[in-house]
Tab-separated table of C-alpha atoms in Angstrom:
chain	number	residue	atom	x	y	z
A	1	MET	CA	-2.500	-12.600	-7.451
A	2	ARG	CA	-2.139	-16.173	-6.893
A	3	ILE	CA	1.506	-15.687	-5.887
A	4	PHE	CA	0.600	-13.065	-3.275
A	5	LEU	CA	-2.148	-15.107	-1.714
A	6	THR	CA	0.094	-18.162	-1.511
A	7	SER	CA	2.632	-15.990	0.220
A	8	ILE	CA	0.012	-14.803	2.556
A	9	LEU	CA	-1.024	-18.406	3.435
A	10	PHE	CA	2.738	-19.274	3.762
A	11	PHE	CA	3.274	-16.486	6.324
A	12	PHE	CA	0.456	-17.530	8.505
A	13	CYS	CA	1.488	-21.234	8.329
A	14	ILE	CA	5.161	-20.389	9.246
A	15	SER	CA	3.804	-18.124	12.162
A	16	LEU	CA	1.714	-20.954	13.649
A	17	GLN	CA	4.702	-23.322	13.485
A	18	ALA	CA	7.020	-20.826	14.987
A	19	GLN	CA	4.738	-20.156	17.809
A	20	ASN	CA	4.231	-23.839	18.441
A	21	PHE	CA	7.828	-24.834	18.461
A	22	LEU	CA	9.434	-21.552	19.644
A	23	SER	CA	6.948	-20.462	22.373
A	24	TRP	CA	9.601	-20.951	25.103
A	25	GLN	CA	11.435	-18.218	23.586
A	26	PHE	CA	9.008	-15.710	21.999
A	27	ASN	CA	5.664	-16.010	23.639
A	28	ASP	CA	5.952	-12.810	25.484
A	29	ARG	CA	5.721	-10.381	22.443
A	30	TYR	CA	5.631	-12.539	19.228
A	31	PHE	CA	3.761	-9.966	17.054
A	32	SER	CA	4.244	-6.347	16.260
A	33	LEU	CA	2.290	-3.717	14.595
A	34	SER	CA	3.741	-0.825	12.615
A	35	ALA	CA	2.583	2.398	10.754
A	36	GLY	CA	4.340	5.063	8.890
A	37	THR	CA	4.865	7.322	6.385
A	38	GLY	CA	7.538	8.464	3.832
A	39	SER	CA	8.192	9.214	0.075
A	40	ALA	CA	7.874	7.073	-3.214
A	41	THR	CA	10.124	7.531	-6.410
A	42	TYR	CA	9.313	6.099	-9.773
A	43	PHE	CA	11.967	5.031	-12.154
A	44	GLY	CA	11.000	4.617	-15.822
A	45	GLU	CA	10.958	6.624	-19.150
A	46	LEU	CA	9.423	9.732	-17.539
A	47	ASN	CA	12.210	10.228	-14.952
A	48	SER	CA	15.236	10.617	-17.198
A	49	LYS	CA	17.520	12.140	-14.472
A	50	ASN	CA	16.430	9.385	-12.029
A	51	SER	CA	15.772	12.032	-9.477
A	52	ILE	CA	14.669	10.990	-5.967
A	53	SER	CA	11.287	12.330	-4.733
A	54	SER	CA	11.332	14.330	-1.509
A	55	ASN	CA	7.359	14.525	-1.442
A	56	ILE	CA	5.701	12.621	1.448
A	57	SER	CA	2.779	10.566	-0.065
A	58	MET	CA	3.259	7.226	1.472
A	59	LEU	CA	1.204	5.798	4.205
A	60	SER	CA	1.531	2.090	5.338
A	61	VAL	CA	0.402	-0.230	8.043
A	62	GLY	CA	1.876	-3.850	8.565
A	63	VAL	CA	2.309	-6.594	11.034
A	64	GLU	CA	5.374	-8.686	11.654
A	65	ALA	CA	6.164	-11.963	13.341
A	66	ARG	CA	9.600	-12.797	14.715
A	67	LEU	CA	10.032	-16.533	13.541
A	68	LEU	CA	13.632	-17.404	14.246
A	69	ASN	CA	16.777	-16.073	15.908
A	70	ARG	CA	17.352	-13.827	12.826
A	71	ILE	CA	14.185	-14.368	10.769
A	72	GLY	CA	11.137	-12.402	10.704
A	73	ALA	CA	8.082	-12.159	8.312
A	74	ARG	CA	5.949	-9.314	7.634
A	75	LEU	CA	2.424	-8.544	5.903
A	76	GLU	CA	2.204	-4.930	4.854
A	77	PHE	CA	-0.272	-2.623	3.009
A	78	ALA	CA	0.521	0.788	1.794
A	79	THR	CA	-0.853	3.555	-0.505
A	80	PHE	CA	1.441	6.216	-2.168
A	81	THR	CA	1.768	8.467	-5.316
A	82	LEU	CA	4.118	7.716	-8.159
A	83	ALA	CA	4.654	10.479	-10.805
A	84	GLY	CA	6.976	11.430	-13.730
A	85	ASP	CA	7.167	14.459	-16.041
A	86	ASP	CA	9.173	14.826	-19.246
A	87	SER	CA	9.231	18.531	-18.518
A	88	ASN	CA	12.112	17.764	-16.100
A	89	ALA	CA	14.259	16.468	-18.940
A	90	SER	CA	17.176	18.227	-20.262
A	91	ASP	CA	16.547	20.675	-23.050
A	92	SER	CA	16.367	19.707	-26.509
A	93	THR	CA	16.252	15.919	-25.562
A	94	PHE	CA	13.818	13.460	-27.106
A	95	GLN	CA	11.971	13.286	-23.700
A	96	ARG	CA	11.605	17.112	-23.561
A	97	GLN	CA	10.096	17.140	-26.964
A	98	ARG	CA	7.878	14.056	-26.239
A	99	ASN	CA	6.305	16.113	-23.234
A	100	LEU	CA	4.486	13.208	-21.404
A	101	SER	CA	3.722	13.098	-17.701
A	102	PHE	CA	1.776	10.915	-15.411
A	103	SER	CA	0.557	10.535	-11.750
A	104	SER	CA	-0.882	7.588	-10.081
A	105	ARG	CA	-2.197	6.795	-6.601
A	106	ASN	CA	-1.441	3.260	-5.872
A	107	LEU	CA	-2.400	0.492	-3.461
A	108	HIS	CA	0.378	-1.931	-2.541
A	109	GLY	CA	0.317	-5.190	-0.385
A	110	GLN	CA	3.318	-7.158	0.075
A	111	PHE	CA	4.669	-10.181	2.238
A	112	HIS	CA	8.379	-10.249	2.979
A	113	LEU	CA	10.946	-12.092	5.078
A	114	THR	CA	13.267	-10.196	7.099
A	115	TYR	CA	17.013	-10.955	8.004
A	116	TYR	CA	18.248	-9.330	11.082
A	117	LEU	CA	21.986	-8.806	11.228
A	118	ARG	CA	22.028	-9.001	15.114
A	119	PRO	CA	20.467	-12.081	16.986
A	120	TYR	CA	17.319	-12.102	19.101
A	121	GLN	CA	18.049	-11.250	22.719
A	122	GLY	CA	15.549	-13.816	24.071
A	123	ASP	CA	12.771	-11.403	25.303
A	124	TYR	CA	11.344	-8.479	23.358
A	125	TYR	CA	12.038	-5.890	26.047
A	126	LYS	CA	15.854	-6.958	25.892
A	127	ARG	CA	16.084	-5.950	22.179
A	128	TRP	CA	18.865	-4.229	20.515
A	129	SER	CA	18.673	-0.409	20.730
A	130	PHE	CA	20.116	-0.498	17.256
A	131	ASP	CA	18.707	-3.425	15.143
A	132	PRO	CA	19.531	-3.403	11.313
A	133	TYR	CA	17.974	-5.684	8.874
A	134	LEU	CA	17.479	-6.673	5.239
A	135	PHE	CA	14.338	-7.842	3.679
A	136	SER	CA	12.880	-9.117	0.254
A	137	GLY	CA	9.613	-10.968	-0.802
A	138	VAL	CA	6.678	-10.373	-3.185
A	139	GLY	CA	4.195	-7.617	-3.660
A	140	TYR	CA	0.787	-7.058	-5.727
A	141	MET	CA	-0.004	-3.457	-6.628
A	142	LYS	CA	-2.775	-1.798	-8.206
A	143	PHE	CA	-1.791	1.276	-10.156
A	144	GLU	CA	-3.811	3.634	-12.549
A	145	PRO	CA	-1.706	6.169	-14.316
A	146	THR	CA	-3.510	9.412	-15.179
A	147	ALA	CA	-2.688	12.973	-16.845
A	148	GLU	CA	-4.213	16.279	-16.797
A	149	LEU	CA	-5.430	17.662	-19.971
A	150	GLY	CA	-7.528	20.919	-20.388
A	151	GLY	CA	-7.861	21.355	-16.540
A	152	GLU	CA	-9.308	17.832	-16.205
A	153	ARG	CA	-7.640	14.362	-15.186
A	154	TYR	CA	-7.897	11.524	-17.439
A	155	ASN	CA	-7.198	7.804	-17.114
A	156	LEU	CA	-4.349	6.868	-19.343
A	157	ARG	CA	-4.821	3.066	-19.259
A	158	GLU	CA	-8.485	3.687	-20.754
A	159	ALA	CA	-7.123	6.192	-23.294
A	160	LEU	CA	-5.104	3.347	-25.168
A	161	THR	CA	-2.418	5.751	-25.755
A	162	GLU	CA	-0.370	2.927	-27.430
A	163	GLY	CA	-3.236	1.073	-28.682
A	164	THR	CA	-2.331	-1.659	-26.070
A	165	GLU	CA	-4.508	-2.778	-23.116
A	166	TYR	CA	-2.531	-3.561	-20.085
A	167	LYS	CA	-3.718	-4.808	-16.666
A	168	LYS	CA	-4.024	-2.245	-13.668
A	169	TRP	CA	-2.765	-5.140	-11.133
A	170	VAL	CA	1.094	-6.090	-11.104
A	171	THR	CA	3.515	-8.249	-9.152
A	172	THR	CA	6.369	-6.598	-7.518
A	173	ILE	CA	9.667	-7.736	-5.909
A	174	PRO	CA	10.918	-5.678	-3.117
A	175	LEU	CA	14.512	-5.469	-1.921
A	176	GLY	CA	15.252	-3.369	1.261
A	177	ILE	CA	17.539	-2.434	3.967
A	178	GLY	CA	16.341	-0.728	7.259
A	179	ALA	CA	17.007	-0.466	11.034
A	180	LYS	CA	14.981	-0.496	14.207
A	181	PHE	CA	15.743	1.894	17.284
A	182	LYS	CA	14.330	1.092	20.406
A	183	VAL	CA	12.432	4.037	22.050
A	184	ASN	CA	10.940	2.285	25.257
A	185	GLU	CA	9.956	-1.291	26.454
A	186	PHE	CA	7.166	-1.528	23.856
A	187	LEU	CA	8.007	1.028	21.084
A	188	ASN	CA	10.645	1.209	18.210
A	189	VAL	CA	11.136	3.770	15.408
A	190	ASN	CA	12.203	2.187	12.177
A	191	PHE	CA	13.891	3.699	9.202
A	192	GLU	CA	13.925	1.732	5.939
A	193	ALA	CA	14.420	2.004	2.164
A	194	SER	CA	13.219	-0.544	-0.489
A	195	TYR	CA	13.491	-0.840	-4.110
A	196	HIS	CA	10.587	-2.530	-5.853
A	197	PHE	CA	10.832	-4.340	-9.165
A	198	ALA	CA	7.592	-4.197	-11.194
A	199	PHE	CA	6.802	-6.790	-13.687
A	200	THR	CA	5.319	-4.184	-16.092
A	201	ASP	CA	6.662	-1.343	-18.194
A	202	TYR	CA	3.271	0.610	-17.950
A	203	LEU	CA	3.377	2.293	-14.529
A	204	ASP	CA	3.944	5.413	-16.437
A	205	ASP	CA	1.762	4.405	-19.457
A	206	VAL	CA	4.796	4.766	-21.737
A	207	SER	CA	6.507	1.519	-23.152
A	208	THR	CA	6.524	0.884	-26.913
A	209	THR	CA	5.004	3.027	-29.882
A	210	TYR	CA	2.432	5.634	-30.370
A	211	ALA	CA	-0.961	4.145	-31.531
A	212	THR	CA	-1.765	4.444	-35.127
A	213	GLU	CA	-5.353	5.330	-34.347
A	214	TYR	CA	-7.543	6.704	-31.453
A	215	ALA	CA	-10.998	6.219	-30.180
A	216	ASN	CA	-11.227	10.033	-29.934
A	217	VAL	CA	-9.551	13.350	-29.994
A	218	THR	CA	-8.887	13.320	-26.292
A	219	ALA	CA	-6.949	9.912	-26.283
A	220	ARG	CA	-4.881	11.353	-29.299
A	221	LEU	CA	-4.088	14.434	-27.299
A	222	LEU	CA	-3.277	12.557	-24.152
A	223	ALA	CA	-0.907	10.192	-26.308
A	224	ASP	CA	0.936	12.840	-28.462
A	225	ARG	CA	1.696	16.128	-26.508
A	226	LYS	CA	4.627	17.627	-28.596
A	227	ASP	CA	2.551	20.460	-29.700
A	228	GLU	CA	2.084	21.746	-26.380
A	229	VAL	CA	5.944	22.686	-26.074
A	230	GLY	CA	6.306	23.464	-29.684
A	231	VAL	CA	9.629	22.626	-31.595
A	232	VAL	CA	12.235	21.981	-29.022
A	233	ASN	CA	14.221	19.796	-31.483
A	234	PRO	CA	13.379	19.492	-34.968
A	235	GLU	CA	14.630	16.170	-35.565
A	236	PHE	CA	12.861	14.697	-32.762
A	237	TYR	CA	9.748	16.674	-33.435
A	238	ASP	CA	9.444	15.060	-36.951
A	239	GLN	CA	9.945	11.702	-35.460
A	240	ILE	CA	7.019	11.678	-33.136
A	241	GLN	CA	4.054	10.376	-35.234
A	242	PRO	CA	1.767	7.487	-35.300
A	243	GLY	CA	3.582	4.166	-35.057
A	244	ALA	CA	6.804	5.808	-33.860
A	245	GLN	CA	8.802	4.761	-30.741
A	246	ARG	CA	7.340	6.146	-27.637
A	247	GLY	CA	9.226	4.383	-24.817
A	248	ASN	CA	11.575	1.541	-24.269
A	249	PRO	CA	9.783	-1.832	-23.461
A	250	ASN	CA	13.193	-3.600	-22.625
A	251	ASN	CA	13.385	-1.577	-19.341
A	252	LYS	CA	10.796	-2.619	-16.644
A	253	ASP	CA	9.521	0.279	-14.374
A	254	SER	CA	10.508	0.360	-10.674
A	255	PHE	CA	10.025	2.427	-7.637
A	256	LEU	CA	11.769	3.373	-4.385
A	257	LEU	CA	10.065	3.807	-1.135
A	258	ILE	CA	11.804	5.473	1.760
A	259	GLY	CA	9.914	5.724	5.157
A	260	ILE	CA	9.900	6.053	8.913
A	261	LYS	CA	7.616	3.821	11.020
A	262	ALA	CA	6.420	3.487	14.560
A	263	GLU	CA	6.456	-0.165	15.757
A	264	ILE	CA	4.725	-1.276	18.948
A	265	PHE	CA	4.958	-4.935	20.307
A	266	LEU	CA	1.431	-6.670	20.743
A	267	PRO	CA	0.603	-8.431	23.954
A	268	PRO	CA	0.393	-12.295	23.636
A	269	ASN	CA	-2.907	-12.580	25.118
A	270	LEU	CA	-4.394	-9.775	22.790
A	271	PHE	CA	-6.755	-12.396	21.203
A	272	LYS	CA	-7.653	-14.657	24.019
A	273	GLY	CA	-10.609	-12.842	25.563
A	274	LYS	CA	-11.671	-9.709	27.134
A	275	ASN	CA	-10.938	-10.959	30.751
A	276	ASN	CA	-7.180	-10.830	29.933
A	277	ALA	CA	-5.001	-7.795	30.232
A	278	ILE	CA	-4.232	-5.758	27.062
A	279	ILE	CA	-0.653	-5.108	28.071
A	280	LYS	CA	1.149	-7.635	30.071
A	281	LYS	CA	3.892	-6.610	32.283
A	282	PRO	CA	7.201	-8.645	31.348
A	283	SER	CA	8.250	-11.224	33.906
A	284	ALA	CA	11.839	-9.689	34.133
A	285	TYR	CA	13.081	-6.269	33.258
């Protein structure tokens, strides 16, 4: 959390510096606001085939400032669903016999710097019709993996399926690529994809070994679900027992976000009082 708050403070400090020293170039439309949707794919123990999700579950909103000729900074918040299921694994594999699954609705805030492959044109309305970019930074995410049992959904973190307590907040590192397409004077449509490294192996509640004892029967049934599919592979079936290996702690979980966004350029006098116009016509066109 401290890293994320420090990044936000750094963002605003840099923004103020840029506005002060570069106002001769960027004072017409310095900030832009974006909102979008897209898909989210989880990568970890419960996605053995590394399949890309096509389900639309992400909603995002963000604000961006153009700092330098090729550098911008964005603060963004998003919510999306991550899910994985051993039933999608190949027949007779350990994953198929293990038969675990999870789903989580996540809240994600991130700050990142953007590097534009083409230089700024000097005025927002003169921007490129096609404007590709790269970005990276730091994020902070709340996650709560859940699973269904007997028609009800349970919180897996609270069930202590591996006898381990883990935090529901995690730091993430995004690496992304995108492109902006100019629609008109004030509007862009942006496409982007970003891969996020998570500093946890518990996005899916699977990491180390089966717990040796459980608080109740429900927790045990959530942790060990091999009997729900019967004997898929006798060798793996016999291996699954208290204290046995359940996941791979050496590989941290991660996720991929693919989205489309609408971006509108905010007027420079938006916060200067109600007597100023909301949309200011550019001095040249």
